[in-house]
Short mmCIF file of C-alpha atoms in Angstrom, two decimals:
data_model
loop_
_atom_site.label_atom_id
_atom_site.label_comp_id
_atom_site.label_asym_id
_atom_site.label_seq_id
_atom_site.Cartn_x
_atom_site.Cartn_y
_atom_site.Cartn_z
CA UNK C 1 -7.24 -23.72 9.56
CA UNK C 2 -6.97 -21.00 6.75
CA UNK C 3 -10.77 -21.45 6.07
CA UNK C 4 -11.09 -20.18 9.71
CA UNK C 5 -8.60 -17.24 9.68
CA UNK C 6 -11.16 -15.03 10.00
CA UNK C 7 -12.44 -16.20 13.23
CA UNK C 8 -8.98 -14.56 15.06
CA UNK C 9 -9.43 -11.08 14.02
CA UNK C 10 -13.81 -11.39 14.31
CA UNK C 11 -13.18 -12.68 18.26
CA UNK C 12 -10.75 -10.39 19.07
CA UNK C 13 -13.28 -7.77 17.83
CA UNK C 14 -16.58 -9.61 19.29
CA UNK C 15 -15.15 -10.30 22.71
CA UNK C 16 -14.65 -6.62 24.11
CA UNK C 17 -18.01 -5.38 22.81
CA UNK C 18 -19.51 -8.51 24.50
CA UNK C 19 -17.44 -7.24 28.21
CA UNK C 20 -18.73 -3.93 27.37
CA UNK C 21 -22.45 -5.44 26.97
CA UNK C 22 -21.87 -7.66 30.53
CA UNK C 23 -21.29 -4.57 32.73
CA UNK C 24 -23.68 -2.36 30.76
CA UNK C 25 -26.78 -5.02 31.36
CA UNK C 26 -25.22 -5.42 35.20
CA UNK C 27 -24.13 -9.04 34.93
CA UNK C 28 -20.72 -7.84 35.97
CA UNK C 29 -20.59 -5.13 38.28
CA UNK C 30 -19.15 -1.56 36.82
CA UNK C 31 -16.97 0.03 39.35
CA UNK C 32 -16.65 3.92 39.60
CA UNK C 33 -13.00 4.93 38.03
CA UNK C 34 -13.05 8.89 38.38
CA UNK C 35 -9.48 9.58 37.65
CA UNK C 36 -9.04 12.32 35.24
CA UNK C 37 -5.31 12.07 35.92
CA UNK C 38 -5.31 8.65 34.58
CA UNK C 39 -7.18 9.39 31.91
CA UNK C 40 -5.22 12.16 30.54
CA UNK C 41 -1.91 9.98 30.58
CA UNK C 42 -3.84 6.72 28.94
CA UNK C 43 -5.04 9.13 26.04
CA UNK C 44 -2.00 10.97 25.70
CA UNK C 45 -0.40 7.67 25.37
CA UNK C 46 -2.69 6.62 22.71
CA UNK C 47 -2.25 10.06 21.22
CA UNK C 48 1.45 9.73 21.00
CA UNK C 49 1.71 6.56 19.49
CA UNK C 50 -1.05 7.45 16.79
CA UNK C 51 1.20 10.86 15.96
CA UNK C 52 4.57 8.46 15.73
CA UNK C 53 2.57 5.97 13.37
CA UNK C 54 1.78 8.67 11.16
CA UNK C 55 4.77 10.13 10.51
CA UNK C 56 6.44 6.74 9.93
CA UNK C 57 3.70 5.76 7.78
CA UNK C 58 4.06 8.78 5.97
CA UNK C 59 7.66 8.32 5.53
CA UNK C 60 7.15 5.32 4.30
CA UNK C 61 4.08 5.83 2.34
CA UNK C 62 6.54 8.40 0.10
CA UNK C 63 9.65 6.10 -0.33
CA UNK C 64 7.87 3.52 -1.45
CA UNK C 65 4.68 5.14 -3.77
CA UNK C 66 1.80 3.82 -2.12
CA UNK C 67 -1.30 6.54 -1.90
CA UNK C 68 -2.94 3.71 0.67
CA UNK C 69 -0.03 4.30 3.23
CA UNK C 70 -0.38 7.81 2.81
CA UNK C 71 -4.26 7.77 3.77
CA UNK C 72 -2.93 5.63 7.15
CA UNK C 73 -0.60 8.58 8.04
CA UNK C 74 -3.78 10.89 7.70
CA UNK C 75 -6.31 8.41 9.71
CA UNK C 76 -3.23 8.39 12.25
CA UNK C 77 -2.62 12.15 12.54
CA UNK C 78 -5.92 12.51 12.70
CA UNK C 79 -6.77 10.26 15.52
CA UNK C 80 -3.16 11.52 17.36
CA UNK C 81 -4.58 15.13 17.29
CA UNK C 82 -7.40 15.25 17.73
CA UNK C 83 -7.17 12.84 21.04
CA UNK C 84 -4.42 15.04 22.38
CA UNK C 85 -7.21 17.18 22.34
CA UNK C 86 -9.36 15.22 24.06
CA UNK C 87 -6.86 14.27 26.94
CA UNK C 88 -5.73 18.39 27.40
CA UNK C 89 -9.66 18.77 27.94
CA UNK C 90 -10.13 16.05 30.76
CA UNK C 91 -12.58 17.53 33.16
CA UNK C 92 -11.10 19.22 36.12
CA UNK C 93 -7.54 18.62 34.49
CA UNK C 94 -7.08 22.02 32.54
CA UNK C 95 -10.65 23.11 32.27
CA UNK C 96 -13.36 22.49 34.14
CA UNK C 97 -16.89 20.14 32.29
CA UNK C 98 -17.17 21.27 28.70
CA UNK C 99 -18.37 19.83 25.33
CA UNK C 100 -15.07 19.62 23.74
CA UNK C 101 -13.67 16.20 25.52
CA UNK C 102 -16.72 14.49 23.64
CA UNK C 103 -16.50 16.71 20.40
CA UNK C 104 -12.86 16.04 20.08
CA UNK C 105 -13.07 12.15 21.04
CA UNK C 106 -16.22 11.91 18.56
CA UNK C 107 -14.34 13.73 15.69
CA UNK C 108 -10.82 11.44 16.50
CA UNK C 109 -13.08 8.40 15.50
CA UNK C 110 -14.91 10.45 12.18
CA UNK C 111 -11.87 11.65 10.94
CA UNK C 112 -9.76 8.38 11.49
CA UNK C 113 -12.30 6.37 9.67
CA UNK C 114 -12.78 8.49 6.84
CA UNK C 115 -9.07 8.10 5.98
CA UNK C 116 -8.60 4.91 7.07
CA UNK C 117 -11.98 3.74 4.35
CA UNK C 118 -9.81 5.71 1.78
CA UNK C 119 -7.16 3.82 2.56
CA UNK C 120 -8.98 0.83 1.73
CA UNK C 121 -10.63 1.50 -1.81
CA UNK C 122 -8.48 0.72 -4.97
CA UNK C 123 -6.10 2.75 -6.31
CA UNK C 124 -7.88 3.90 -9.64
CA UNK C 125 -11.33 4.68 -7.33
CA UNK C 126 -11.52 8.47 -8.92
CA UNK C 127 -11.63 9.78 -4.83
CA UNK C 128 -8.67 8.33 -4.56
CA UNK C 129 -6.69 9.25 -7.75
CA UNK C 130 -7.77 12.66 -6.83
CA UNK C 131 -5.91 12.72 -3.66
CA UNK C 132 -2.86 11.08 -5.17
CA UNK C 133 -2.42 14.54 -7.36
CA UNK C 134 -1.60 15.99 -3.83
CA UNK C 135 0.11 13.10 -2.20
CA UNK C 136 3.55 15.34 -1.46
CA UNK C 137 1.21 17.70 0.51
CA UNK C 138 -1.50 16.20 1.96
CA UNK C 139 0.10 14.91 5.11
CA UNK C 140 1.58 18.70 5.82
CA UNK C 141 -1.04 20.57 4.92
CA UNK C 142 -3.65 18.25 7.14
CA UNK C 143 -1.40 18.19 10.33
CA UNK C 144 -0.80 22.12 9.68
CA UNK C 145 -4.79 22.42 9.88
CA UNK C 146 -5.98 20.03 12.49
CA UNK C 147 -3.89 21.19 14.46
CA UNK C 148 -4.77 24.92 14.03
CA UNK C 149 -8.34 23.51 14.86
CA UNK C 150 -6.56 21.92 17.82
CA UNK C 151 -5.46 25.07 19.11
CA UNK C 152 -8.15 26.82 18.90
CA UNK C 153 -10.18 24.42 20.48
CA UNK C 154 -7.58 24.28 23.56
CA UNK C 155 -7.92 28.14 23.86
CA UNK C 156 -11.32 28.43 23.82
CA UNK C 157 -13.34 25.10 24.78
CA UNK C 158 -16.79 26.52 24.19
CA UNK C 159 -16.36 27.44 20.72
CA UNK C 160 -17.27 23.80 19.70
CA UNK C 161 -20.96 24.17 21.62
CA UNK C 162 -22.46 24.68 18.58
CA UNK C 163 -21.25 21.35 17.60
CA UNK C 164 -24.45 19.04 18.63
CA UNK C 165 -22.36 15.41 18.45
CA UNK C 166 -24.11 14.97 21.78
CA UNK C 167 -27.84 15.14 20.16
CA UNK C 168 -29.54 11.84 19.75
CA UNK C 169 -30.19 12.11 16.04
CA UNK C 170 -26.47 13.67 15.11
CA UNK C 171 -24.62 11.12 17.55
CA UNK C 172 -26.88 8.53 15.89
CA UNK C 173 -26.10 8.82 12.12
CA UNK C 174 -22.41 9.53 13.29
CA UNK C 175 -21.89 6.18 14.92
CA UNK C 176 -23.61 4.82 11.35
CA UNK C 177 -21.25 5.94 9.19
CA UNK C 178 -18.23 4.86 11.09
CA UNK C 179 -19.93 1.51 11.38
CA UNK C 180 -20.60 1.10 7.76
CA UNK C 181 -17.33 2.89 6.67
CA UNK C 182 -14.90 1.28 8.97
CA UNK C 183 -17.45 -2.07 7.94
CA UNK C 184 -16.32 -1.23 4.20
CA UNK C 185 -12.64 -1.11 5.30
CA UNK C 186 -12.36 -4.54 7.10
CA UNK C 187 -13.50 -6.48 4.13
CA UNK C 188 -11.63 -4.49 2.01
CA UNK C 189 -8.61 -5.35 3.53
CA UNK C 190 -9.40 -8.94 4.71
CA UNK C 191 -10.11 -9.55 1.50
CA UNK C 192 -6.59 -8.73 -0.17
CA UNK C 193 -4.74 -9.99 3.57
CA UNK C 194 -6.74 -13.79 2.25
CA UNK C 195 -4.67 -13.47 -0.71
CA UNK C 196 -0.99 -11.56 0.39
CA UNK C 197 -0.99 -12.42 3.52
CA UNK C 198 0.40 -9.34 4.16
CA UNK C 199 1.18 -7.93 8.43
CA UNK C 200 0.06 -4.51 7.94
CA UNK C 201 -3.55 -5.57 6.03
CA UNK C 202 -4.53 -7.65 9.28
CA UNK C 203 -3.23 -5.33 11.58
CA UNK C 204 -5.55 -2.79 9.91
CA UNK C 205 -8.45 -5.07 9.94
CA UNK C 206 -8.12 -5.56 14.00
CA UNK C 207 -7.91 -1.74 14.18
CA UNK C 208 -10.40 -0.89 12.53
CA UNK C 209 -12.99 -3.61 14.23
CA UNK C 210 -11.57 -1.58 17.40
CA UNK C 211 -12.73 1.73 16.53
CA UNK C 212 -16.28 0.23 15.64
CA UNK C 213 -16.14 -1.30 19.24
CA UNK C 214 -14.64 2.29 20.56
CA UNK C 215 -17.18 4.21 19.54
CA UNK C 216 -20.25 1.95 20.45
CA UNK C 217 -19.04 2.19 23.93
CA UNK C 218 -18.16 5.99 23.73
CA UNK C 219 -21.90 6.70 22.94
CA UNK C 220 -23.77 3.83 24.77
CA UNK C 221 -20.85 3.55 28.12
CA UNK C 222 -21.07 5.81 31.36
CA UNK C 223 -18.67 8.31 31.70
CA UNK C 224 -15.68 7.05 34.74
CA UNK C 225 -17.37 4.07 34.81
CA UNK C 226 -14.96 0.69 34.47
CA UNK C 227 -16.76 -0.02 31.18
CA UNK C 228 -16.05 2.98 29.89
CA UNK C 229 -12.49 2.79 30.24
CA UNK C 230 -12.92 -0.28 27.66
CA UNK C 231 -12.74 1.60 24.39
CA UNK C 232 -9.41 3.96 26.11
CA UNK C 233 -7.79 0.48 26.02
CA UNK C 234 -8.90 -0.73 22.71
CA UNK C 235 -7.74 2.41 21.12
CA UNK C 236 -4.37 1.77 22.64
CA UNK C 237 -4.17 -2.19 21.30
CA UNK C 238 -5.04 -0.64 18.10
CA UNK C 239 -2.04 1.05 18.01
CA UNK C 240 0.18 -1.53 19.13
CA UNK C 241 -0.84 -3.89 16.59
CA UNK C 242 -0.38 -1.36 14.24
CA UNK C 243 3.30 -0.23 14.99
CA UNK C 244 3.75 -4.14 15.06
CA UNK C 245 1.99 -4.38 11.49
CA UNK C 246 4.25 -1.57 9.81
CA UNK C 247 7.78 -3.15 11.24
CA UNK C 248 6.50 -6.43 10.36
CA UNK C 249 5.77 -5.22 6.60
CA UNK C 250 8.31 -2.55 5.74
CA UNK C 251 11.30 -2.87 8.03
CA UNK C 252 13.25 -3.77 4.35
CA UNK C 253 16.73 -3.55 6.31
CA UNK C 254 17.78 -5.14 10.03
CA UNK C 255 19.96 -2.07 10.97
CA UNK C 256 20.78 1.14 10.78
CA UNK C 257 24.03 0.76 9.46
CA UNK C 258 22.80 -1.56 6.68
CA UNK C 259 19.89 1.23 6.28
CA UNK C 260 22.37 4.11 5.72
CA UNK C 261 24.79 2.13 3.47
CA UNK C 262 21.54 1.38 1.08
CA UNK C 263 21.27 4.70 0.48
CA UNK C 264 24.66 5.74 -1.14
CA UNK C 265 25.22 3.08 -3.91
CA UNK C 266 25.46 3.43 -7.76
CA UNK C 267 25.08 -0.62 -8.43
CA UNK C 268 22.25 -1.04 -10.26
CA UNK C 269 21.03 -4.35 -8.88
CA UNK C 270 21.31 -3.01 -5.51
CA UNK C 271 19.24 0.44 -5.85
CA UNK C 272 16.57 -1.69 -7.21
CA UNK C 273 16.62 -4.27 -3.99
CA UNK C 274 17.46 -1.76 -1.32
CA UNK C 275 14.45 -0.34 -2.47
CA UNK C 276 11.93 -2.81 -2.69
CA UNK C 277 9.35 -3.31 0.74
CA UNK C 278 8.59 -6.78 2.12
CA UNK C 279 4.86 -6.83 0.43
CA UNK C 280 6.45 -6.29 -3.02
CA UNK C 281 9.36 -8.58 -2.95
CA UNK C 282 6.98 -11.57 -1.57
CA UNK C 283 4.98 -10.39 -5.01
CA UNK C 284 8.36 -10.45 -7.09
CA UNK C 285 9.01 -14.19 -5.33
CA UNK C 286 6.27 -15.58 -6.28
CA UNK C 287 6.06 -14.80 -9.74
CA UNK C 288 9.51 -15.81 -9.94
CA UNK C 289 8.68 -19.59 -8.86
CA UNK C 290 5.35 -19.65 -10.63
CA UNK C 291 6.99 -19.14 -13.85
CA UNK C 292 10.33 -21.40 -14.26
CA UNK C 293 11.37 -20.55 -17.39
CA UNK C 294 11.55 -16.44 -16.36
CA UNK C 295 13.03 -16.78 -13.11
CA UNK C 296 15.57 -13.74 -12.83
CA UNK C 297 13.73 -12.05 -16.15
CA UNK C 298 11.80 -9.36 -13.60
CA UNK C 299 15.14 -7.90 -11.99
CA UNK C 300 16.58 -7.44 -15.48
CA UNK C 301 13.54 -6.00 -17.05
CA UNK C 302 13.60 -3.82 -13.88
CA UNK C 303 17.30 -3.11 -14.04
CA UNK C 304 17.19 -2.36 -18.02
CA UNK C 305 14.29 -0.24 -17.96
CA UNK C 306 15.69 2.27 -15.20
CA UNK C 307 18.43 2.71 -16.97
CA UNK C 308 16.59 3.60 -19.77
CA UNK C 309 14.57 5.61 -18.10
CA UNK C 310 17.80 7.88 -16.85
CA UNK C 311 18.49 7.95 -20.64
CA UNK C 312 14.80 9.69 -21.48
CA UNK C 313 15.94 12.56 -18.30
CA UNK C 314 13.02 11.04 -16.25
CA UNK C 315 13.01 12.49 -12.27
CA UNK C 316 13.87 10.57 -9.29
CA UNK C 317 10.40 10.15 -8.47
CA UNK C 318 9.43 8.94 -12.09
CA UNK C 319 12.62 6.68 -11.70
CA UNK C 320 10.80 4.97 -8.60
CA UNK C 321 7.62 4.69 -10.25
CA UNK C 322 9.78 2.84 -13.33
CA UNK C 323 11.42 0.60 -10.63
CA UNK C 324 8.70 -0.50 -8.71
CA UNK C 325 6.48 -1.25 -11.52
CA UNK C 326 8.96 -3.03 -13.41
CA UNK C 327 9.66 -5.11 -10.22
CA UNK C 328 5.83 -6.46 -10.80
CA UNK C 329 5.11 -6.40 -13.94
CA UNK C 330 3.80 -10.11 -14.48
CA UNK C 331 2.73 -10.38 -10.82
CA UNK C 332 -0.90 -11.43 -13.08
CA UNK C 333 1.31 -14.54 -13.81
CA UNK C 334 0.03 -16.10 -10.12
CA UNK C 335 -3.46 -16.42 -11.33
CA UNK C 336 -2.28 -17.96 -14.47
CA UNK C 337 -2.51 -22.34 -13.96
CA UNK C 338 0.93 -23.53 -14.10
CA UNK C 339 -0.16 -25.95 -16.45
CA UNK C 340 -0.37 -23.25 -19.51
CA UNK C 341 2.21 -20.84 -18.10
CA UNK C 342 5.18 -23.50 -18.56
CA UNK C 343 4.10 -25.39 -21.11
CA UNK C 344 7.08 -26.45 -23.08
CA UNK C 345 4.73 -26.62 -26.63
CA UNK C 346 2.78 -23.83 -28.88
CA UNK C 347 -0.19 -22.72 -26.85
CA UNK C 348 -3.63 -23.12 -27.70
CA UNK C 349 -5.95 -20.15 -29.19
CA UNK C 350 -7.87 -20.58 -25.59
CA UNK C 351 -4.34 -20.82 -23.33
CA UNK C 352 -3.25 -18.04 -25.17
CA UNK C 353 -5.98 -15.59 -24.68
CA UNK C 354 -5.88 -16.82 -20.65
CA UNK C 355 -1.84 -15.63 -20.53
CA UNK C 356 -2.83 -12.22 -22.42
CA UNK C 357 -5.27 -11.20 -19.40
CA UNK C 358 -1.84 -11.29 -16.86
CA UNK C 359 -1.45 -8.04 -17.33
CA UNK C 360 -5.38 -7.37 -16.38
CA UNK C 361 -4.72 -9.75 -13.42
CA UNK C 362 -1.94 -7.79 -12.33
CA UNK C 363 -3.46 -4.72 -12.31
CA UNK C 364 -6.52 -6.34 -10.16
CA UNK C 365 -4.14 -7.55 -7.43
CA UNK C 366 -2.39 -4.34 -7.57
CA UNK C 367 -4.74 -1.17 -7.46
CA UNK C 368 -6.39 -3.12 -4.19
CA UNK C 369 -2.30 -3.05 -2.69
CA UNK C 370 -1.76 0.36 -3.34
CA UNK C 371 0.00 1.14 -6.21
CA UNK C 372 0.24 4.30 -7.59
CA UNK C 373 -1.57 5.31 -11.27
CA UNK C 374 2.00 5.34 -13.01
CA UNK C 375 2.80 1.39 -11.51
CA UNK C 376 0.07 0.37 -12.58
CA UNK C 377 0.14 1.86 -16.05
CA UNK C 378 3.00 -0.21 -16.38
CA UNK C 379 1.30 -3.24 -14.50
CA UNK C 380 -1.80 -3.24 -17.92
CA UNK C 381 -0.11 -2.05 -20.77
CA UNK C 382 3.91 -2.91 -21.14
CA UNK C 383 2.50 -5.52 -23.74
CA UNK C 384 0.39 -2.99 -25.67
CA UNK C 385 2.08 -2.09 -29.10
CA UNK C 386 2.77 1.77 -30.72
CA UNK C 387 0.29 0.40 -33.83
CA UNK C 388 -2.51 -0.70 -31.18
CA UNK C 389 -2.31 -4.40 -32.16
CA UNK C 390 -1.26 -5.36 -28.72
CA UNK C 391 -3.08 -6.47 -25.38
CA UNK C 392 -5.10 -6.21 -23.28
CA UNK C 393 -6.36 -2.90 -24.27
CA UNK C 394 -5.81 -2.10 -27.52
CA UNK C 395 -3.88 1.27 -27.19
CA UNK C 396 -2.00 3.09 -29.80
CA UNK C 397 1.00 5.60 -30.15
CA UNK C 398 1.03 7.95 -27.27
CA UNK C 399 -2.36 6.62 -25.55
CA UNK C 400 -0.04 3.84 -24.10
CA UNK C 401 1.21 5.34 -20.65
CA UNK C 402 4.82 6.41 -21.63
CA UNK C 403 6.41 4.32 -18.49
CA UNK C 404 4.53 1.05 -20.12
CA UNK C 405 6.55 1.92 -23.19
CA UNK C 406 9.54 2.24 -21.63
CA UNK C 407 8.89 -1.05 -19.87
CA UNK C 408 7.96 -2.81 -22.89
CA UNK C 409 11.39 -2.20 -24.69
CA UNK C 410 13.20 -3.62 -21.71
CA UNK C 411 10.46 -6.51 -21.19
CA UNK C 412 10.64 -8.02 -24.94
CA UNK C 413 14.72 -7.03 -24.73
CA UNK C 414 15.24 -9.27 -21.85
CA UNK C 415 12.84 -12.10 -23.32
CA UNK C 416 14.91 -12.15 -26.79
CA UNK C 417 18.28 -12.24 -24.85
CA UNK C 418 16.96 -14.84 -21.92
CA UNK C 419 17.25 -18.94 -22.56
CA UNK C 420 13.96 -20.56 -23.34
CA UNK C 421 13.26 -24.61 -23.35
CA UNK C 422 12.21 -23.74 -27.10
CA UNK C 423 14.81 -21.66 -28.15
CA UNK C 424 18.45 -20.59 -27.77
CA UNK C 425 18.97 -17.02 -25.77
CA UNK C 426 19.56 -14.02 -29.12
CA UNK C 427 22.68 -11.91 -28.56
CA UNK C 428 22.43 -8.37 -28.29
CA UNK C 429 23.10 -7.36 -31.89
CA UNK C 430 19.91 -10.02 -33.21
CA UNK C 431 18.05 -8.26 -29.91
CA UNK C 432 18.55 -4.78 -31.25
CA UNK C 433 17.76 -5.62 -35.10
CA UNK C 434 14.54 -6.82 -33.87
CA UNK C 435 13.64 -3.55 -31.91
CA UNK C 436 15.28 -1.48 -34.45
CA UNK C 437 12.78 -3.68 -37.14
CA UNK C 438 9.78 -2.76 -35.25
CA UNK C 439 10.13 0.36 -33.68
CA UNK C 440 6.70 2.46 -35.04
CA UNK C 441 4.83 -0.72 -35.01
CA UNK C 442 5.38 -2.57 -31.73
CA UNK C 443 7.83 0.00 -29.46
CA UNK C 444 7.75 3.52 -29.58
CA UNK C 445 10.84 4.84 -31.74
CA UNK C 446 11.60 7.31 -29.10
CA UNK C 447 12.60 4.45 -26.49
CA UNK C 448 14.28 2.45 -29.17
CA UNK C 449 16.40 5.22 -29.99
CA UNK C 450 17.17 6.12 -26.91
CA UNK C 451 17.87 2.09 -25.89
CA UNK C 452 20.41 1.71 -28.91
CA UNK C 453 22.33 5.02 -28.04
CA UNK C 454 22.82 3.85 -24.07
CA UNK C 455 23.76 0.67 -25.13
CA UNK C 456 26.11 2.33 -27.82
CA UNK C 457 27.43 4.63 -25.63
CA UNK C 458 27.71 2.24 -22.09
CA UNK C 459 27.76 -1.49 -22.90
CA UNK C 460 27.47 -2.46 -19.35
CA UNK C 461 23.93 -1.94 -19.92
CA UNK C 462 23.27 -4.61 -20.79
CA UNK C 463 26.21 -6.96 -20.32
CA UNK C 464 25.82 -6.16 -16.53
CA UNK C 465 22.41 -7.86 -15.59
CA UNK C 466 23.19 -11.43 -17.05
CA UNK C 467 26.36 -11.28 -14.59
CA UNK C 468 24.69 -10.33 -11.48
CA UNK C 469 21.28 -12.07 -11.91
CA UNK C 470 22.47 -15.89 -12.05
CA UNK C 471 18.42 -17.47 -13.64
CA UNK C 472 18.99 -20.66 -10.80
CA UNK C 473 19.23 -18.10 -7.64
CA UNK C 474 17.50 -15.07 -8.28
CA UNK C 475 15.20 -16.32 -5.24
CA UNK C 476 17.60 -16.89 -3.00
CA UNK C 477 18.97 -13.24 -4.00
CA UNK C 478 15.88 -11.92 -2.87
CA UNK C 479 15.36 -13.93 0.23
CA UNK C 480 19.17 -11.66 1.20
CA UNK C 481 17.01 -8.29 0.95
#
């Protein structure tokens, strides 16, 4: 059956066009429907539920530092807008037959695709890491403008006749690009949804097939006629499976109390789950079982290297950053054949250059979920060392992202203190000659430093973690969150 997932979403894409095609070649009849009433409440509907999408998905698409969520809010807002727009300007509702109903409905679809295909390249795509510079503000600044544009538009209808969406050619290469770009962003996303599995990346891939079938009928239907309605409808189901998709994939608590109470404790272990989103604790759960002999060793890492990273004055944001990349730092690990990655003996020169490319593997599975730039600097280089002799990259001294350096202190920390099957677990003074012995070479001295002083200073640092993060149910642990 999994070989034929694909069939679900490509019917329930198909079928509608294929209605649409049946009353538009006359082997069903297509009834008259002039009700600009009804219109106006089915796309204010529509409109509605795009606008509360957007500002959930923006919500979300800040708390949890992903630039991909952020480009949903816009391809939301936009689409909520802009078809406001369109269902204010029903003919004979508020104005009488202009040009903006079709210039507004025309530019919901444009502008929704073109952040919705954002939303669907990888996060180091240089478009993208341009607009993650501006993530803070692009959501404000965008609604502040469409909907200045919006106005305007409302106020004065004919201002957008010298628009010519209606031409042939111009309505022509419009309906191309939202083809091919909205085309671009449901293989895109089926793609990663084969491997994660993941609500919202399905849910995506049905709305945008949707929009392709919207606009085909927008330019090729009959205005009132039953066929035409199609595409009012589809919009609509696109934003139902949507709002299903986004509390399927980041409702992280079951109620409001338990929601509220997240947000006001100092234990460490529970900042770091309360934080983490369904998509990346299914990532943290299955590195967990793929690698036996580490199970637990990613919520320490995670829990050790925030801590540190309070040390070094980092900001709340930056502390996020820390938390969710630590929280996947070996998700590369899942690609790895279970075979080499618990082998009990010494590895050979070929297994060992196949376990040094997790963190490349990581960062592949990653930048196509989301991630921001500073996650996934930790994702490829917390195994690089200060003297460049590390992996994969080679980097040296301050060319190694400075979260991946934080990272790696708490990484090897956590590895020297952990039981393996081939040796006995180091206690914390061994652990801290070793860093101390190789600080300059391996770890930069400034996170060493700063790791020995905290410790020093608090030594529930690192005494903490062992006693809340039992190795044998680290899973279950997560399966509470």
């Amino acid at each position: 059956m999994k070989r034929y997932r694909f069939l679900q979403p490509l019917t329930a894409i198909f079928v509608p066009y294929m209605i649409f095609e049946a009353f538009n070649l006359g082997l069903f009849k297509d009834v008259l429907i002039n009700i600009p009433i009804g219109h106006f409440y089915i796309v204010s509907l529509v409109s509605i539920l795009a606008s509360l999408i957007s500002f959930a998905v923006g919500i979300a698409g800040r708390r949890i530092r992903n630039i991909k969520i952020s480009f949903l809010a816009l391809s939301f807002v936009s689409l909520g807008l802009m078809f406001s727009v369109h269902g204010l300007s029903t003919p004979n509702f508020l104005h009488g037959y202009t040009h903006l109903p079709g210039i507004s409905a025309q530019l919901s679809m444009l502008l929704a695709t073109f952040w919705i295909w954002l939303s669907s390249l990888s996060s180091d795509h240089s478009i993208v890491q341009f607009f993650s510079r501006f993530q803070r503000f692009l959501l404000p600044i965008w609604t502040v403008a469409l909907s200045i544009f919006c106005i305007i538009g409302m106020i004065n209808p004919h201002i957008v006749d010298i628009v010519p969406l209606n031409s042939e050619p111009l309505n022509l290469i419009l309906t191309i690009v939202i083809l091919l770009l909205n085309g671009i962003t449901i293989y895109n996303y089926y793609q990663s949804y084969r491997y994660t599995l993941f609500p919202l990346q399905i849910a995506i891939v049905y709305s945008a097939g949707w929009i392709m079938v919207s606009q085909l009928i927008m330019v090729r239907g009959v205005m009132w006629n039953f066929s035409w309605w199609i595409y009012h409808l589809l919009l609509f189901a696109s934003m139902i499976v949507m709002i299903i998709g986004l509390v399927r994939q980041y409702a992280v608590k079951g109620t409001l109390t338990e929601s509220i109470r997240s947000l006001f404790t100092d234990d460490p272990f529970e900042r770091i789950t309360n934080s983490i989103s369904p998509s990346v604790k299914a990532l943290v759960t299955e590195t967990e079982k793929k690698d036996t002999y580490t199970a637990g060793h990613t919520f320490r890492v995670t829990m050790y290297a925030l801590k540190l990273a309070e040390e070094l004055q980092l900001k709340p944001e930056q502390l996020r950053a820390i938390v969710q990349g630590g929280l996947v730092h070996d998700v590369g690990k899942i690609r790895i054949p279970d075979e080499i990655l618990n082998k009990p003996g010494k590895l050979l020169n070929d297994e060992r250059v196949l376990i040094e490319q997790h963190p490349v593997f990581g960062y592949d599975i990653c930048r196509n979920l989301g991630f921001m730039q500073e996650e996934l600097s930790i994702i490829r280089s917390h195994h690089e060392k200060w003297d460049g002799s590390g992996y994969p990259d080679g980097l040296k001294e301050n060319d190694i992202p400075f979260f991946a350096r934080i990272v790696a202190v708490a990484d090897v920390y956590d590895a020297l203190t952990s039981e393996r099957s081939y040796r006995k677990a180091w206690t914390h003074s061994e652990a801290m000659k070793y860093l101390k012995e190789n600080k300059g070479t391996h770890f930069d001295p400034q996170c060493v430093d700063a790791w020995e002083q905290l410790c020093l200073r608090n030594p529930s640092v690192y005494k903490y973690p062992s006693k809340a993060i039992k190795e044998e149910t680290t899973i279950q642990k997560l399966s509470l969150f």
